PDB file of N, CA and C in Angstrom:
ATOM      1  N   ASP Y   3      -5.054   7.407  13.593  1.00  0.00           N
ATOM      2  CA  ASP Y   3      -5.189   5.969  13.432  1.00  0.00           C
ATOM      3  C   ASP Y   3      -6.196   5.688  12.314  1.00  0.00           C
ATOM      4  N   PHE Y   4      -5.715   5.086  11.256  1.00  0.00           N
ATOM      5  CA  PHE Y   4      -6.550   4.796  10.096  1.00  0.00           C
ATOM      6  C   PHE Y   4      -7.129   3.386  10.130  1.00  0.00           C
ATOM      7  N   LYS Y   5      -6.832   2.633  11.190  1.00  0.00           N
ATOM      8  CA  LYS Y   5      -7.333   1.264  11.355  1.00  0.00           C
ATOM      9  C   LYS Y   5      -6.991   0.388  10.151  1.00  0.00           C
ATOM     10  N   LEU Y   6      -5.729   0.414   9.777  1.00  0.00           N
ATOM     11  CA  LEU Y   6      -5.242  -0.421   8.683  1.00  0.00           C
ATOM     12  C   LEU Y   6      -4.868  -1.785   9.227  1.00  0.00           C
ATOM     13  N   SER Y   7      -5.067  -2.794   8.413  1.00  0.00           N
ATOM     14  CA  SER Y   7      -4.659  -4.134   8.825  1.00  0.00           C
ATOM     15  C   SER Y   7      -3.139  -4.233   8.733  1.00  0.00           C
ATOM     16  N   GLU Y   8      -2.609  -5.217   9.407  1.00  0.00           N
ATOM     17  CA  GLU Y   8      -1.162  -5.434   9.357  1.00  0.00           C
ATOM     18  C   GLU Y   8      -0.704  -5.689   7.923  1.00  0.00           C
ATOM     19  N   ARG Y   9      -1.498  -6.440   7.182  1.00  0.00           N
ATOM     20  CA  ARG Y   9      -1.155  -6.735   5.794  1.00  0.00           C
ATOM     21  C   ARG Y   9      -1.155  -5.469   4.950  1.00  0.00           C
ATOM     22  N   GLN Y  10      -2.141  -4.606   5.136  1.00  0.00           N
ATOM     23  CA  GLN Y  10      -2.189  -3.359   4.381  1.00  0.00           C
ATOM     24  C   GLN Y  10      -0.961  -2.494   4.677  1.00  0.00           C
ATOM     25  N   ILE Y  11      -0.546  -2.455   5.918  1.00  0.00           N
ATOM     26  CA  ILE Y  11       0.645  -1.689   6.291  1.00  0.00           C
ATOM     27  C   ILE Y  11       1.880  -2.284   5.624  1.00  0.00           C
ATOM     28  N   LEU Y  12       1.988  -3.604   5.641  1.00  0.00           N
ATOM     29  CA  LEU Y  12       3.130  -4.255   4.983  1.00  0.00           C
ATOM     30  C   LEU Y  12       3.142  -3.969   3.492  1.00  0.00           C
ATOM     31  N   PHE Y  13       1.972  -4.048   2.856  1.00  0.00           N
ATOM     32  CA  PHE Y  13       1.883  -3.758   1.430  1.00  0.00           C
ATOM     33  C   PHE Y  13       2.333  -2.332   1.143  1.00  0.00           C
ATOM     34  N   LEU Y  14       1.847  -1.397   1.949  1.00  0.00           N
ATOM     35  CA  LEU Y  14       2.214   0.011   1.754  1.00  0.00           C
ATOM     36  C   LEU Y  14       3.713   0.220   1.862  1.00  0.00           C
ATOM     37  N   LEU Y  15       4.287  -0.303   2.932  1.00  0.00           N
ATOM     38  CA  LEU Y  15       5.721  -0.092   3.159  1.00  0.00           C
ATOM     39  C   LEU Y  15       6.565  -0.800   2.112  1.00  0.00           C
ATOM     40  N   ASP Y  16       6.171  -2.019   1.747  1.00  0.00           N
ATOM     41  CA  ASP Y  16       6.925  -2.746   0.720  1.00  0.00           C
ATOM     42  C   ASP Y  16       6.840  -2.042  -0.628  1.00  0.00           C
ATOM     43  N   ASN Y  17       5.679  -1.488  -0.926  1.00  0.00           N
ATOM     44  CA  ASN Y  17       5.539  -0.785  -2.195  1.00  0.00           C
ATOM     45  C   ASN Y  17       6.273   0.547  -2.157  1.00  0.00           C
ATOM     46  N   LEU Y  18       6.143   1.259  -1.059  1.00  0.00           N
ATOM     47  CA  LEU Y  18       6.737   2.583  -0.949  1.00  0.00           C
ATOM     48  C   LEU Y  18       8.257   2.535  -0.902  1.00  0.00           C
ATOM     49  N   TYR Y  19       8.802   1.662  -0.064  1.00  0.00           N
ATOM     50  CA  TYR Y  19      10.252   1.646   0.140  1.00  0.00           C
ATOM     51  C   TYR Y  19      10.968   0.523  -0.589  1.00  0.00           C
ATOM     52  N   GLY Y  20      10.233  -0.526  -0.947  1.00  0.00           N
ATOM     53  CA  GLY Y  20      10.858  -1.636  -1.646  1.00  0.00           C
ATOM     54  C   GLY Y  20      10.594  -1.609  -3.139  1.00  0.00           C
ATOM     55  N   ASN Y  21       9.745  -0.660  -3.546  1.00  0.00           N
ATOM     56  CA  ASN Y  21       9.367  -0.548  -4.955  1.00  0.00           C
ATOM     57  C   ASN Y  21       8.856  -1.865  -5.518  1.00  0.00           C
ATOM     58  N   LEU Y  22       8.102  -2.609  -4.711  1.00  0.00           N
ATOM     59  CA  LEU Y  22       7.550  -3.878  -5.170  1.00  0.00           C
ATOM     60  C   LEU Y  22       6.254  -3.637  -5.920  1.00  0.00           C
ATOM     61  N   SER Y  23       6.106  -4.309  -7.021  1.00  0.00           N
ATOM     62  CA  SER Y  23       4.868  -4.221  -7.804  1.00  0.00           C
ATOM     63  C   SER Y  23       3.777  -5.024  -7.098  1.00  0.00           C
ATOM     64  N   PHE Y  24       2.551  -4.871  -7.579  1.00  0.00           N
ATOM     65  CA  PHE Y  24       1.447  -5.647  -7.012  1.00  0.00           C
ATOM     66  C   PHE Y  24       1.734  -7.145  -7.152  1.00  0.00           C
ATOM     67  N   LYS Y  25       2.260  -7.548  -8.292  1.00  0.00           N
ATOM     68  CA  LYS Y  25       2.584  -8.958  -8.509  1.00  0.00           C
ATOM     69  C   LYS Y  25       3.663  -9.418  -7.527  1.00  0.00           C
ATOM     70  N   ASP Y  26       4.695  -8.604  -7.338  1.00  0.00           N
ATOM     71  CA  ASP Y  26       5.754  -8.939  -6.389  1.00  0.00           C
ATOM     72  C   ASP Y  26       5.207  -9.052  -4.971  1.00  0.00           C
ATOM     73  N   LEU Y  27       4.308  -8.136  -4.608  1.00  0.00           N
ATOM     74  CA  LEU Y  27       3.698  -8.182  -3.279  1.00  0.00           C
ATOM     75  C   LEU Y  27       2.902  -9.465  -3.083  1.00  0.00           C
ATOM     76  N   SER Y  28       2.149  -9.856  -4.109  1.00  0.00           N
ATOM     77  CA  SER Y  28       1.340 -11.074  -3.981  1.00  0.00           C
ATOM     78  C   SER Y  28       2.224 -12.294  -3.796  1.00  0.00           C
ATOM     79  N   GLU Y  29       3.341 -12.340  -4.504  1.00  0.00           N
ATOM     80  CA  GLU Y  29       4.258 -13.475  -4.373  1.00  0.00           C
ATOM     81  C   GLU Y  29       4.981 -13.461  -3.024  1.00  0.00           C
ATOM     82  N   LYS Y  30       5.399 -12.294  -2.585  1.00  0.00           N
ATOM     83  CA  LYS Y  30       6.128 -12.192  -1.317  1.00  0.00           C
ATOM     84  C   LYS Y  30       5.256 -12.573  -0.125  1.00  0.00           C
ATOM     85  N   HIS Y  31       3.991 -12.160  -0.166  1.00  0.00           N
ATOM     86  CA  HIS Y  31       3.101 -12.370   0.987  1.00  0.00           C
ATOM     87  C   HIS Y  31       2.144 -13.552   0.794  1.00  0.00           C
ATOM     88  N   PHE Y  32       2.346 -14.307  -0.288  1.00  0.00           N
ATOM     89  CA  PHE Y  32       1.570 -15.520  -0.541  1.00  0.00           C
ATOM     90  C   PHE Y  32       0.060 -15.277  -0.568  1.00  0.00           C
ATOM     91  N   VAL Y  33      -0.331 -14.221  -1.287  1.00  0.00           N
ATOM     92  CA  VAL Y  33      -1.747 -13.915  -1.488  1.00  0.00           C
ATOM     93  C   VAL Y  33      -1.968 -13.721  -2.986  1.00  0.00           C
ATOM     94  N   SER Y  34      -3.220 -13.714  -3.389  1.00  0.00           N
ATOM     95  CA  SER Y  34      -3.514 -13.539  -4.813  1.00  0.00           C
ATOM     96  C   SER Y  34      -3.307 -12.083  -5.224  1.00  0.00           C
ATOM     97  N   LEU Y  35      -3.120 -11.897  -6.500  1.00  0.00           N
ATOM     98  CA  LEU Y  35      -2.970 -10.551  -7.051  1.00  0.00           C
ATOM     99  C   LEU Y  35      -4.228  -9.729  -6.787  1.00  0.00           C
ATOM    100  N   SER Y  36      -5.389 -10.359  -6.869  1.00  0.00           N
ATOM    101  CA  SER Y  36      -6.640  -9.625  -6.618  1.00  0.00           C
ATOM    102  C   SER Y  36      -6.740  -9.166  -5.164  1.00  0.00           C
ATOM    103  N   THR Y  37      -6.168  -9.919  -4.233  1.00  0.00           N
ATOM    104  CA  THR Y  37      -6.146  -9.505  -2.829  1.00  0.00           C
ATOM    105  C   THR Y  37      -5.330  -8.229  -2.673  1.00  0.00           C
ATOM    106  N   VAL Y  38      -4.187  -8.182  -3.324  1.00  0.00           N
ATOM    107  CA  VAL Y  38      -3.338  -6.989  -3.265  1.00  0.00           C
ATOM    108  C   VAL Y  38      -4.082  -5.796  -3.857  1.00  0.00           C
ATOM    109  N   LYS Y  39      -4.690  -5.990  -5.002  1.00  0.00           N
ATOM    110  CA  LYS Y  39      -5.409  -4.900  -5.660  1.00  0.00           C
ATOM    111  C   LYS Y  39      -6.579  -4.417  -4.810  1.00  0.00           C
ATOM    112  N   ASN Y  40      -7.299  -5.342  -4.185  1.00  0.00           N
ATOM    113  CA  ASN Y  40      -8.421  -4.960  -3.316  1.00  0.00           C
ATOM    114  C   ASN Y  40      -7.938  -4.189  -2.097  1.00  0.00           C
ATOM    115  N   ASP Y  41      -6.836  -4.626  -1.500  1.00  0.00           N
ATOM    116  CA  ASP Y  41      -6.301  -3.908  -0.347  1.00  0.00           C
ATOM    117  C   ASP Y  41      -5.869  -2.495  -0.735  1.00  0.00           C
ATOM    118  N   PHE Y  42      -5.258  -2.352  -1.894  1.00  0.00           N
ATOM    119  CA  PHE Y  42      -4.858  -1.011  -2.325  1.00  0.00           C
ATOM    120  C   PHE Y  42      -6.079  -0.157  -2.662  1.00  0.00           C
ATOM    121  N   ALA Y  43      -7.123  -0.736  -3.208  1.00  0.00           N
ATOM    122  CA  ALA Y  43      -8.350   0.019  -3.477  1.00  0.00           C
ATOM    123  C   ALA Y  43      -8.923   0.559  -2.170  1.00  0.00           C
ATOM    124  N   ARG Y  44      -8.886  -0.244  -1.122  1.00  0.00           N
ATOM    125  CA  ARG Y  44      -9.348   0.216   0.196  1.00  0.00           C
ATOM    126  C   ARG Y  44      -8.443   1.321   0.736  1.00  0.00           C
ATOM    127  N   LEU Y  45      -7.132   1.161   0.523  1.00  0.00           N
ATOM    128  CA  LEU Y  45      -6.188   2.187   0.984  1.00  0.00           C
ATOM    129  C   LEU Y  45      -6.425   3.513   0.267  1.00  0.00           C
ATOM    130  N   TYR Y  46      -6.728   3.464  -1.014  1.00  0.00           N
ATOM    131  CA  TYR Y  46      -7.020   4.694  -1.761  1.00  0.00           C
ATOM    132  C   TYR Y  46      -8.205   5.418  -1.135  1.00  0.00           C
ATOM    133  N   LYS Y  47      -9.235   4.667  -0.741  1.00  0.00           N
ATOM    134  CA  LYS Y  47     -10.408   5.280  -0.115  1.00  0.00           C
ATOM    135  C   LYS Y  47     -10.064   5.866   1.250  1.00  0.00           C
ATOM    136  N   VAL Y  48      -9.291   5.133   2.040  1.00  0.00           N
ATOM    137  CA  VAL Y  48      -8.916   5.594   3.376  1.00  0.00           C
ATOM    138  C   VAL Y  48      -8.150   6.910   3.295  1.00  0.00           C
ATOM    139  N   PHE Y  49      -7.239   7.013   2.343  1.00  0.00           N
ATOM    140  CA  PHE Y  49      -6.388   8.202   2.228  1.00  0.00           C
ATOM    141  C   PHE Y  49      -6.926   9.229   1.233  1.00  0.00           C
ATOM    142  N   CYS Y  50      -8.132   8.982   0.685  1.00  0.00           N
ATOM    143  CA  CYS Y  50      -8.795   9.914  -0.237  1.00  0.00           C
ATOM    144  C   CYS Y  50      -7.911  10.260  -1.437  1.00  0.00           C
ATOM    145  N   VAL Y  51      -7.362   9.232  -2.051  1.00  0.00           N
ATOM    146  CA  VAL Y  51      -6.582   9.394  -3.281  1.00  0.00           C
ATOM    147  C   VAL Y  51      -7.190   8.479  -4.336  1.00  0.00           C
ATOM    148  N   SER Y  52      -6.792   8.693  -5.592  1.00  0.00           N
ATOM    149  CA  SER Y  52      -7.406   7.897  -6.648  1.00  0.00           C
ATOM    150  C   SER Y  52      -6.472   6.901  -7.312  1.00  0.00           C
ATOM    151  N   ASN Y  53      -5.173   6.967  -6.976  1.00  0.00           N
ATOM    152  CA  ASN Y  53      -4.255   6.015  -7.584  1.00  0.00           C
ATOM    153  C   ASN Y  53      -2.989   5.857  -6.740  1.00  0.00           C
ATOM    154  N   LEU Y  54      -2.161   4.939  -7.159  1.00  0.00           N
ATOM    155  CA  LEU Y  54      -0.955   4.603  -6.406  1.00  0.00           C
ATOM    156  C   LEU Y  54       0.015   5.774  -6.331  1.00  0.00           C
ATOM    157  N   GLU Y  55       0.166   6.505  -7.404  1.00  0.00           N
ATOM    158  CA  GLU Y  55       1.103   7.635  -7.414  1.00  0.00           C
ATOM    159  C   GLU Y  55       0.687   8.708  -6.405  1.00  0.00           C
ATOM    160  N   GLU Y  56      -0.598   9.018  -6.343  1.00  0.00           N
ATOM    161  CA  GLU Y  56      -1.080   9.991  -5.365  1.00  0.00           C
ATOM    162  C   GLU Y  56      -0.844   9.500  -3.943  1.00  0.00           C
ATOM    163  N   LEU Y  57      -1.048   8.216  -3.716  1.00  0.00           N
ATOM    164  CA  LEU Y  57      -0.824   7.637  -2.399  1.00  0.00           C
ATOM    165  C   LEU Y  57       0.648   7.733  -2.013  1.00  0.00           C
ATOM    166  N   ARG Y  58       1.535   7.406  -2.935  1.00  0.00           N
ATOM    167  CA  ARG Y  58       2.979   7.468  -2.662  1.00  0.00           C
ATOM    168  C   ARG Y  58       3.407   8.905  -2.348  1.00  0.00           C
ATOM    169  N   ILE Y  59       2.898   9.864  -3.103  1.00  0.00           N
ATOM    170  CA  ILE Y  59       3.243  11.270  -2.874  1.00  0.00           C
ATOM    171  C   ILE Y  59       2.755  11.716  -1.499  1.00  0.00           C
ATOM    172  N   LEU Y  60       1.527  11.354  -1.170  1.00  0.00           N
ATOM    173  CA  LEU Y  60       0.963  11.718   0.131  1.00  0.00           C
ATOM    174  C   LEU Y  60       1.802  11.160   1.270  1.00  0.00           C
ATOM    175  N   LEU Y  61       2.139   9.877   1.188  1.00  0.00           N
ATOM    176  CA  LEU Y  61       2.911   9.255   2.259  1.00  0.00           C
ATOM    177  C   LEU Y  61       4.322   9.822   2.341  1.00  0.00           C
ATOM    178  N   LEU Y  62       4.911  10.124   1.224  1.00  0.00           N
ATOM    179  CA  LEU Y  62       6.255  10.727   1.245  1.00  0.00           C
ATOM    180  C   LEU Y  62       6.220  12.144   1.801  1.00  0.00           C
ATOM    181  N   GLN Y  63       5.140  12.883   1.533  1.00  0.00           N
ATOM    182  CA  GLN Y  63       5.003  14.233   2.083  1.00  0.00           C
ATOM    183  C   GLN Y  63       4.979  14.204   3.604  1.00  0.00           C
ATOM    184  N   TYR Y  64       4.310  13.182   4.145  1.00  0.00           N
ATOM    185  CA  TYR Y  64       4.209  13.068   5.596  1.00  0.00           C
ATOM    186  C   TYR Y  64       5.329  12.232   6.198  1.00  0.00           C
ATOM    187  N   GLN Y  65       6.318  11.917   5.392  1.00  0.00           N
ATOM    188  CA  GLN Y  65       7.521  11.205   5.803  1.00  0.00           C
ATOM    189  C   GLN Y  65       7.206   9.940   6.581  1.00  0.00           C
ATOM    190  N   VAL Y  66       6.326   9.135   6.008  1.00  0.00           N
ATOM    191  CA  VAL Y  66       5.979   7.844   6.608  1.00  0.00           C
ATOM    192  C   VAL Y  66       7.217   6.959   6.545  1.00  0.00           C
ATOM    193  N   GLU Y  67       7.553   6.359   7.666  1.00  0.00           N
ATOM    194  CA  GLU Y  67       8.758   5.521   7.739  1.00  0.00           C
ATOM    195  C   GLU Y  67       8.392   4.103   8.131  1.00  0.00           C
ATOM    196  N   ALA Y  68       9.268   3.204   7.746  1.00  0.00           N
ATOM    197  CA  ALA Y  68       9.096   1.788   8.094  1.00  0.00           C
ATOM    198  C   ALA Y  68       9.416   1.563   9.555  1.00  0.00           C
TER     199      ALA Y  68
END
C-alpha cells in the first residue's frame, strides 16, 4: 500500500493505459496542469523513479491493471 490518493491513481491509470498527456489529464479531471505535474512528482518519489518513462516501465513490469 503506497497510500496514493484516488486522483493520483486515476492519473496513473489514465496516463499508463489511456496514453493521456499531462495537459489531457488536467482537462479531463478539471484540475490545473501544475496540479498534475505536482502529483506526478510525488508519484516519482513514492516509486523511486526520476521520470515518467521509468514509472511506466516499472508499472508495466509489475503488470499494474485498471
